[in-house]
mmCIF file of C-alpha atoms in Angstrom:
data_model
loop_
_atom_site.group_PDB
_atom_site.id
_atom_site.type_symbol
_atom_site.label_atom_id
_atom_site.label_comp_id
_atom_site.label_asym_id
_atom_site.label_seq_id
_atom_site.Cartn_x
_atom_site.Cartn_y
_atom_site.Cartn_z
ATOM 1 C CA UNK A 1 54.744 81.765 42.612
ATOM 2 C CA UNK A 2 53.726 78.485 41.209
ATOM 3 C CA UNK A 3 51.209 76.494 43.446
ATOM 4 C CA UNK A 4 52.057 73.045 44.749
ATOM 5 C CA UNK A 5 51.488 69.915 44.365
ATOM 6 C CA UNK A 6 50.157 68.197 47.611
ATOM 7 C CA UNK A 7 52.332 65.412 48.404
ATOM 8 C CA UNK A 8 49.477 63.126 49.161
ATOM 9 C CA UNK A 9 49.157 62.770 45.050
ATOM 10 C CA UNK A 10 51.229 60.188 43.465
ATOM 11 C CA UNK A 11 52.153 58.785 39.924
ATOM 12 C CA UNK A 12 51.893 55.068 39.926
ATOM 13 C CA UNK A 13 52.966 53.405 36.770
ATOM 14 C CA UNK A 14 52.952 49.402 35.741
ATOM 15 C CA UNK A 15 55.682 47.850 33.165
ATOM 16 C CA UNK A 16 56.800 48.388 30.665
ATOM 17 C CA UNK A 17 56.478 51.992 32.353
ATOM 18 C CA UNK A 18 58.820 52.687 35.640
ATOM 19 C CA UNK A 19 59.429 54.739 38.531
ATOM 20 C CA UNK A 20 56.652 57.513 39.186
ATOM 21 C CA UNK A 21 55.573 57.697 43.258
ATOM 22 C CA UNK A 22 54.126 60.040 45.737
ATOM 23 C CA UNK A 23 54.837 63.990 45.033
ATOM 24 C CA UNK A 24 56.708 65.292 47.382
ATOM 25 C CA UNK A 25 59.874 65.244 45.140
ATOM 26 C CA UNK A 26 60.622 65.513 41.897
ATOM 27 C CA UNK A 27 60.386 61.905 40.518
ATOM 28 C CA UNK A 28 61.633 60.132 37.111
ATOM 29 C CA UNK A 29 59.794 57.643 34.896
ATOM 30 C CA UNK A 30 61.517 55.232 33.279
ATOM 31 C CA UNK A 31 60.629 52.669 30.377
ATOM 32 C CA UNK A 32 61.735 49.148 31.746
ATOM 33 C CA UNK A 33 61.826 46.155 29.648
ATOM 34 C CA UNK A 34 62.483 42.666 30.386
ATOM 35 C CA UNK A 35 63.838 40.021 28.329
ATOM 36 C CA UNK A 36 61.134 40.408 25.614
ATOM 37 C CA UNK A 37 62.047 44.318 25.137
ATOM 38 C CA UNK A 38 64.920 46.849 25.118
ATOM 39 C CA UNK A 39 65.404 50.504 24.917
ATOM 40 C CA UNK A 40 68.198 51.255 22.012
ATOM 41 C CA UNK A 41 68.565 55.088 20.886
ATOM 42 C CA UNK A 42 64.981 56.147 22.913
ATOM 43 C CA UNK A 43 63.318 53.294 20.796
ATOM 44 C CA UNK A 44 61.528 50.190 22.070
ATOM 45 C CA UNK A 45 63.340 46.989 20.134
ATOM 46 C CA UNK A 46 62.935 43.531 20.888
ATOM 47 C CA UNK A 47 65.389 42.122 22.990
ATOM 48 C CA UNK A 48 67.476 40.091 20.115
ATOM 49 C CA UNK A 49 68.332 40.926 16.629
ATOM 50 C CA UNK A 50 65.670 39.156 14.659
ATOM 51 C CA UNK A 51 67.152 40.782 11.390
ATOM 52 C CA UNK A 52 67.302 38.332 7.744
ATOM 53 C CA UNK A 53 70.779 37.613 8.784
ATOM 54 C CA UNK A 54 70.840 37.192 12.559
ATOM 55 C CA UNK A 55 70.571 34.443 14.764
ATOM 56 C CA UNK A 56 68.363 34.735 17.434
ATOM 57 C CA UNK A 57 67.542 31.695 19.638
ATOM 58 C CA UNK A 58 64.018 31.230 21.508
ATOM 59 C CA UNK A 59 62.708 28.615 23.846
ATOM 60 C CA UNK A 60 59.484 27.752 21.504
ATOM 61 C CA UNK A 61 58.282 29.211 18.452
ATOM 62 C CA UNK A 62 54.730 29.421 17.076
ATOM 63 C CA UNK A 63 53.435 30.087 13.454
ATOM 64 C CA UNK A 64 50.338 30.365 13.148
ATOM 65 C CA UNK A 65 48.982 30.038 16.893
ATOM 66 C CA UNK A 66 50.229 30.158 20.159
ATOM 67 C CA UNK A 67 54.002 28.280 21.056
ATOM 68 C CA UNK A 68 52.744 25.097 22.678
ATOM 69 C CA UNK A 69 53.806 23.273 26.036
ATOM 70 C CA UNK A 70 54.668 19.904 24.098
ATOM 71 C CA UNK A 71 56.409 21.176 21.200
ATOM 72 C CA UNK A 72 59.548 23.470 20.316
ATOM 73 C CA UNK A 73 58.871 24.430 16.866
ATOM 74 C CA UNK A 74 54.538 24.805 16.360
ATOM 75 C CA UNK A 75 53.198 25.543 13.376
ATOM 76 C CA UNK A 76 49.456 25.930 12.512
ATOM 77 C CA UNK A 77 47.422 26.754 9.460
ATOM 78 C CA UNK A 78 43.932 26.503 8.766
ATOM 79 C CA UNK A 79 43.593 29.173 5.896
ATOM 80 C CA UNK A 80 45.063 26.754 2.982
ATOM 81 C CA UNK A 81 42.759 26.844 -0.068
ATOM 82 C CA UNK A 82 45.669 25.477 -2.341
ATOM 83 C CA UNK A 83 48.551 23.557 -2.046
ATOM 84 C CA UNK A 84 50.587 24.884 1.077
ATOM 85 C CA UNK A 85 54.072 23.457 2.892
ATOM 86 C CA UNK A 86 54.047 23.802 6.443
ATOM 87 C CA UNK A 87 57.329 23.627 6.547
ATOM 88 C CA UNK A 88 60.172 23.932 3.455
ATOM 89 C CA UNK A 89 63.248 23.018 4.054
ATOM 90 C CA UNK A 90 66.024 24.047 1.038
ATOM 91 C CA UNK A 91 69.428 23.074 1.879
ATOM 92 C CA UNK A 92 72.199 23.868 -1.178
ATOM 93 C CA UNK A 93 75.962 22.835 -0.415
ATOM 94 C CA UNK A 94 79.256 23.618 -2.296
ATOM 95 C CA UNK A 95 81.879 21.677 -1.376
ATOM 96 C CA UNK A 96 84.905 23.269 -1.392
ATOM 97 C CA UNK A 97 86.671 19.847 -0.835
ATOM 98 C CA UNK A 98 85.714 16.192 -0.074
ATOM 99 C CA UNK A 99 83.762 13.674 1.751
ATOM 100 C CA UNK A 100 81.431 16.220 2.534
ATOM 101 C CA UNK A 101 77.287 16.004 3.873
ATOM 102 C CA UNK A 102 74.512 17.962 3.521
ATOM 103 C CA UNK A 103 70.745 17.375 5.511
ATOM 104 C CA UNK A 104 67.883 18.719 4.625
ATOM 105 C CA UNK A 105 66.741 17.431 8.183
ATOM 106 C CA UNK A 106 68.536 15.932 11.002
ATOM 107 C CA UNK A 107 66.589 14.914 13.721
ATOM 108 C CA UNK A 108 67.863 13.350 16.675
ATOM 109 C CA UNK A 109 65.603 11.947 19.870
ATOM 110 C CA UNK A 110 67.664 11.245 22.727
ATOM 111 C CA UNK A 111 65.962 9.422 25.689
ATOM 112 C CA UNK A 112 67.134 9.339 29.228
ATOM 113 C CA UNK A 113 64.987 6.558 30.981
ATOM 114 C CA UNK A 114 66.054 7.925 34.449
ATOM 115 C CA UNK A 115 64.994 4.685 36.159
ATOM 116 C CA UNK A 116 61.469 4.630 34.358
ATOM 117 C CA UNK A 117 59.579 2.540 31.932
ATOM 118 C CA UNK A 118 57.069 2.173 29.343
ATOM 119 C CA UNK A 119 58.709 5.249 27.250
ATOM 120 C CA UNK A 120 58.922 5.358 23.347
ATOM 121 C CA UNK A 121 61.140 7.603 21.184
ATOM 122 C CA UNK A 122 60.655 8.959 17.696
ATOM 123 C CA UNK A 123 63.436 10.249 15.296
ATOM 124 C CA UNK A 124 60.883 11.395 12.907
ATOM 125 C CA UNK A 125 57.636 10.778 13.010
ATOM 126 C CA UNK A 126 54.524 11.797 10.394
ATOM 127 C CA UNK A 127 51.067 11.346 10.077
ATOM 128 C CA UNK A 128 48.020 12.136 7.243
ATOM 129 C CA UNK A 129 44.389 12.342 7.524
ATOM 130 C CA UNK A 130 41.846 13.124 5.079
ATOM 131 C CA UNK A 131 38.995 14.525 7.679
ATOM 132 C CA UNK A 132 36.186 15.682 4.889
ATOM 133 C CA UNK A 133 32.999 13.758 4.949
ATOM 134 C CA UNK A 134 32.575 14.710 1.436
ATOM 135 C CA UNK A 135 35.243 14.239 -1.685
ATOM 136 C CA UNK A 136 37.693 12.824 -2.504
ATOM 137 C CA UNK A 137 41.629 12.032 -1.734
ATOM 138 C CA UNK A 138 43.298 10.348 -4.434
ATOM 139 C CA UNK A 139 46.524 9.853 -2.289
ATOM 140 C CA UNK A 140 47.986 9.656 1.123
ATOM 141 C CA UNK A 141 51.219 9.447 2.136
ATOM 142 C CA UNK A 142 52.672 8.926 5.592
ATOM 143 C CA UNK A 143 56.344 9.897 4.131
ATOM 144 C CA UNK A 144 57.012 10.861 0.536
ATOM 145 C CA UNK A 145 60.874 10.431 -0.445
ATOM 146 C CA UNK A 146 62.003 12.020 -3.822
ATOM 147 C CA UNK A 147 66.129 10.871 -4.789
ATOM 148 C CA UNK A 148 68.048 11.820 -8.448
ATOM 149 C CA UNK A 149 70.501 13.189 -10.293
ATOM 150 C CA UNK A 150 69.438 16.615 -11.578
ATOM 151 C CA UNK A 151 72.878 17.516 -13.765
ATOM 152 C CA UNK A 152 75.027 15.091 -15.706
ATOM 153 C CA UNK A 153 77.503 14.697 -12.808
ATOM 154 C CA UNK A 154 77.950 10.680 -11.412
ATOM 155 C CA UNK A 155 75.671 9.509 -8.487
ATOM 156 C CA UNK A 156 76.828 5.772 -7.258
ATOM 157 C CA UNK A 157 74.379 4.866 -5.283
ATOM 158 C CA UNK A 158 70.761 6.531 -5.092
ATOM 159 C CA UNK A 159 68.675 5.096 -1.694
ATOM 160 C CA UNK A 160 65.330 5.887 -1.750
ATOM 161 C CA UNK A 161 65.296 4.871 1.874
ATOM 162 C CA UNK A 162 67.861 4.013 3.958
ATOM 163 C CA UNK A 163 67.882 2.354 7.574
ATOM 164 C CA UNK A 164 71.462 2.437 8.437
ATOM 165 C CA UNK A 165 73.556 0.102 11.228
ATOM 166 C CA UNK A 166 71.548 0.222 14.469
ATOM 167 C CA UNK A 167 74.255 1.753 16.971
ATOM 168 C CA UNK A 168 74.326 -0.392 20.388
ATOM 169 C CA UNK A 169 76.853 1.202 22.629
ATOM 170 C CA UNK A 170 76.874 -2.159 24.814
ATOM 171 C CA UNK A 171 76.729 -2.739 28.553
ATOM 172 C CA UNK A 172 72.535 -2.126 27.701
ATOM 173 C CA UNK A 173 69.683 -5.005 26.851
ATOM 174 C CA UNK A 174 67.989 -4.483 23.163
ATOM 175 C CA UNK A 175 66.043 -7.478 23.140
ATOM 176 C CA UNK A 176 64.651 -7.276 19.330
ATOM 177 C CA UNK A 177 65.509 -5.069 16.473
ATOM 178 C CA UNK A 178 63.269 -4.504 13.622
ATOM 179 C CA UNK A 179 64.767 -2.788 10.180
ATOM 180 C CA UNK A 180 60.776 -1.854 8.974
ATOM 181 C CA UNK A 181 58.138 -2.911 10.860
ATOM 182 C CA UNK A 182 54.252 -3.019 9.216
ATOM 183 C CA UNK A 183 51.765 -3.176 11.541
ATOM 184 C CA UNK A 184 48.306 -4.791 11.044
ATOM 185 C CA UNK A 185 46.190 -2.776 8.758
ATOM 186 C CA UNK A 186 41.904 -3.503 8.668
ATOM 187 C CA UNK A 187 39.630 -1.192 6.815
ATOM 188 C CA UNK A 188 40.735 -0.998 3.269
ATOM 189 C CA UNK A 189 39.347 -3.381 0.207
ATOM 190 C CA UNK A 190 42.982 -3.874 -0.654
ATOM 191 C CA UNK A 191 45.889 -3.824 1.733
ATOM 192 C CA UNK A 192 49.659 -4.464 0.472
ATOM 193 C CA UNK A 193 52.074 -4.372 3.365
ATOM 194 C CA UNK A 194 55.110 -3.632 0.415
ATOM 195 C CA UNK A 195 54.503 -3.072 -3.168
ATOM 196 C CA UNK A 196 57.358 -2.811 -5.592
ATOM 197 C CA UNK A 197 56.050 -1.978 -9.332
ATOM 198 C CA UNK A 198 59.996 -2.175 -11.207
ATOM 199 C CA UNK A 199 59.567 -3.419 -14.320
ATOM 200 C CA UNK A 200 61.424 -6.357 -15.466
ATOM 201 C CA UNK A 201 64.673 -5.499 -17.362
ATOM 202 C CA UNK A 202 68.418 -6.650 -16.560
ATOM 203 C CA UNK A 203 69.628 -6.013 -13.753
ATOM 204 C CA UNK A 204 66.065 -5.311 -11.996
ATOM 205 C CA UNK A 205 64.936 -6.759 -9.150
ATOM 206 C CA UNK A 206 61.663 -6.421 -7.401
ATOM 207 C CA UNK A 207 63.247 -7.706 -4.123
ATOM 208 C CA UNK A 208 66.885 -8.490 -4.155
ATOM 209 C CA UNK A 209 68.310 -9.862 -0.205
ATOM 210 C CA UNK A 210 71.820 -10.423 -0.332
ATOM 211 C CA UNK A 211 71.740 -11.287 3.319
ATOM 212 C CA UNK A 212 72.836 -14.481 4.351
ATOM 213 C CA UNK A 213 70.988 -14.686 7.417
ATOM 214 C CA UNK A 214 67.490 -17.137 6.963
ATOM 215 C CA UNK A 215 64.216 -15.745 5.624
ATOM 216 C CA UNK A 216 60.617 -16.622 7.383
ATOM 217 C CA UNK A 217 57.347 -16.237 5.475
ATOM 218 C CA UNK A 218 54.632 -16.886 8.077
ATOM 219 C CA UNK A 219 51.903 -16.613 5.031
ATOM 220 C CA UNK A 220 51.358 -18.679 1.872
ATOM 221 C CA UNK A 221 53.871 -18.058 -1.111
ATOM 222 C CA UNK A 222 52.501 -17.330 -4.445
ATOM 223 C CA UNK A 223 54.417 -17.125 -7.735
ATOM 224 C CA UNK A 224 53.042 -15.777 -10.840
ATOM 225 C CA UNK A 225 49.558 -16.323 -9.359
ATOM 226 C CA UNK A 226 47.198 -14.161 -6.744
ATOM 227 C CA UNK A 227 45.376 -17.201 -6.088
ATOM 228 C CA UNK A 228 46.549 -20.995 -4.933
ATOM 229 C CA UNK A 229 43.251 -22.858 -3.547
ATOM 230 C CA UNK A 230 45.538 -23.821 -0.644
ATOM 231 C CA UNK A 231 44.458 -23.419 3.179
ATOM 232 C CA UNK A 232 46.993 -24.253 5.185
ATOM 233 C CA UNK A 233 49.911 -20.926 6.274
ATOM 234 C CA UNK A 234 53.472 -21.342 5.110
ATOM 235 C CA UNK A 235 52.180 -22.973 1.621
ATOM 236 C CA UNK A 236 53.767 -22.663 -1.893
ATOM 237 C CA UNK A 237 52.324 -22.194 -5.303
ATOM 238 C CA UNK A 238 54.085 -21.617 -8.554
ATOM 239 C CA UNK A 239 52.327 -21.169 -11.751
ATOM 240 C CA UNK A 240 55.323 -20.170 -13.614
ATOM 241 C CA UNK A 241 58.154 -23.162 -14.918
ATOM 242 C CA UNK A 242 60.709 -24.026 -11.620
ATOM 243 C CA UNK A 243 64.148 -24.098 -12.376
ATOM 244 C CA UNK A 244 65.855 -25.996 -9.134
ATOM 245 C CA UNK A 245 69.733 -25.201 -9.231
ATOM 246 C CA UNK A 246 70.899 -26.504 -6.181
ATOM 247 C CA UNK A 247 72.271 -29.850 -5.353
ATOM 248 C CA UNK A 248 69.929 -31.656 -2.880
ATOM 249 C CA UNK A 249 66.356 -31.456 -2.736
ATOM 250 C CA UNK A 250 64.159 -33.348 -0.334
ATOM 251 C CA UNK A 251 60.264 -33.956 -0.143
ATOM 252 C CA UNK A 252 57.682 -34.441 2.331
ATOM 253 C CA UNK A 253 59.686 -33.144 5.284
ATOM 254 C CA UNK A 254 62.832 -35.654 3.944
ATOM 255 C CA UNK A 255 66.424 -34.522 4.586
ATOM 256 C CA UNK A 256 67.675 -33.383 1.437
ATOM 257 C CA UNK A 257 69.448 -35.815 -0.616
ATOM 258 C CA UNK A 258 71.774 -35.301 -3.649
ATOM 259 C CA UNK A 259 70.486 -36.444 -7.278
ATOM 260 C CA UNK A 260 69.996 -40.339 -7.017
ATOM 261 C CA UNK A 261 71.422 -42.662 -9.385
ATOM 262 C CA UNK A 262 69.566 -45.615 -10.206
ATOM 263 C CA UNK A 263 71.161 -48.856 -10.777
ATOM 264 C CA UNK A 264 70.284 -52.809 -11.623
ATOM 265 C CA UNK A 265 68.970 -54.304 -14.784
ATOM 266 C CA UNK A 266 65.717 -53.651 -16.431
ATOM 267 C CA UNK A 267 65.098 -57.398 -17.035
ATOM 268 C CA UNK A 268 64.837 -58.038 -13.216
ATOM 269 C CA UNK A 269 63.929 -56.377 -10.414
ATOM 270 C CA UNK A 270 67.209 -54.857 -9.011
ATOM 271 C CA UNK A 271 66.266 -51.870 -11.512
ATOM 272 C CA UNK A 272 62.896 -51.497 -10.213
ATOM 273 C CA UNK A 273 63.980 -51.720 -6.460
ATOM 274 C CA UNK A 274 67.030 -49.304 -7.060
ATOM 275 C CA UNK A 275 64.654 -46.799 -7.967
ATOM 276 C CA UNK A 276 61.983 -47.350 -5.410
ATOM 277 C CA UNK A 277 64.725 -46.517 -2.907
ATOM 278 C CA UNK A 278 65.884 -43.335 -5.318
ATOM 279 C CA UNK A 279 62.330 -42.780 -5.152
ATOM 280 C CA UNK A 280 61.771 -43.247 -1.487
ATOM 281 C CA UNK A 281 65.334 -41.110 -0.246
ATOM 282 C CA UNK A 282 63.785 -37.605 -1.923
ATOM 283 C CA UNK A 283 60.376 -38.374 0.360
ATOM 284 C CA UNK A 284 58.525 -38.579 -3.171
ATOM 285 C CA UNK A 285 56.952 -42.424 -2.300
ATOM 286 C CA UNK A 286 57.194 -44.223 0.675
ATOM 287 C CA UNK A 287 58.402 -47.743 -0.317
ATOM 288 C CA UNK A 288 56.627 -50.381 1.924
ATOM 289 C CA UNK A 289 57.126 -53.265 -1.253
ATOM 290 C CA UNK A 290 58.232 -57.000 -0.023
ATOM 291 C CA UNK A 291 60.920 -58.497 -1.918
#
């Protein structure tokens, strides 16, 4: 006869293991699992299909370290010794009819204030360091934007970047709006808030704004020079030939006036005073002459 087991012994178990107890009946265990685990066939499996071709869906993802509080997608990667992406993103598209779009990203950053202030939302937003003491970085580059045509097919319009129409749902107060926005900059021997290097050929343009709405240049205005001798903010200096195709023109804080004529004859003075007053309406002399 077999002996017994007293039924003051017991199995205890903890997860993923289940069941077990005291002895005095015959008692199951049981592997449980919980969302992070299943049983399929007598096998442990994770609890989606994380196959090549399935689509599993997850709260937060880490690569590379732990998922963190503040962030959905974390990746991070101190091993590098060579050029690395963090993240690649290859997007191909065949249309199969048209007006059709493809993205290699599409990020959206939706805001609910809830009654609070002081908040600040990013679509995308990128930073670079160099954090060596030692060597060298011959480039850095907050956001790097590459745009062709790689076949022989027709590409209308290529944007290198593109700030599309600000969307204003109304009913709301959006007090300014600001297409690109450079902030101050100290530190560097040379700082250019924009820099466009095209070279001149026809139909080339540096800076081309078709807008009709008025432009405001805070700073001094040089042309064809990186250096003017001039003090004062707002000032001009052109040391290239100006070609002035408009109709009026006025000097000296005048109200522009159209091209004077002058009149009277050169053997008197109606000549001379005719063109004193020419003179005078483009602000170029002040005439305080008697008769």
């Amino acid at each position: 006869m077999p002996a017994s087991v007293s039924p003051t012994r017991k199995v205890d178990t903890t997860a993923p293991l289940g069941g077990g107890g005291d002895l005095s009946q015959d008692r199951s265990l049981s592997l449980d699992y919980t969302a992070n685990l299943k049983v399929s066939d007598g096998a442990l499996d994770t609890a989606q299909d994380i196959q090549t071709t399935s689509t599993p869906q997850f709260a937060r993802l880490g690569i590379g370290a732990a998922p963190s509080t503040t962030r959905r997608v974390y990746v991070y990667d101190i091993t590098a010794t060579a050029s690395v992406d963090a993240l690649y993103f290859s997007q191909r598209m065949t249309p199969e009819t048209n007006n059709r779009t493809v993205s290699g990203i599409t990020g959206y950053a939706n805001l609910y204030q809830n009654g609070y202030t002081g908040h600040n939302a990013y679509g995308m937003r990128a930073a670079c360091y160099a954090n060596s003491a030692t060597g060298s970085a011959t480039v850095l580059t907050g956001l790097h934007v590459d745009v062709g045509n790689n076949s022989t097919g027709t590409v209308v319009n290529c944007h290198g970047v593109r700030i599309a129409m600000p969307y204003f749902a109304g009913g709301g107060t959006n007090t300014f709006y600001y297409g690109l926005t450079v902030e101050p900059v100290t530190g560097p021997t040379y700082i250019y808030g924009i820099r466009s290097r095209i070279a001149a050929d026809t139909n080339r343009w540096n800076l081309y704004v078709d807008g009709t709405a008025t432009n405001y240049l805070a700073g001094n205005v040089l042309v064809g020079t990186t250096t003017d001798g001039m003090t004062a903010g707002g000032s001009l200096a052109i040391a290239k030939d100006l070609a002035h195709r408009g109709t009026l023109v006025g000097f000296y804080n005048t109200t522009p006036a159209a091209k004077p004529t002058v009149t009277g004859s050169r053997g008197g003075n109606a000549a001379l005073a005719s063109l004193l007053t020419a003179l005078a309406t483009l602000g170029l002399v002040t005439d305080n002459t008697s008769a």
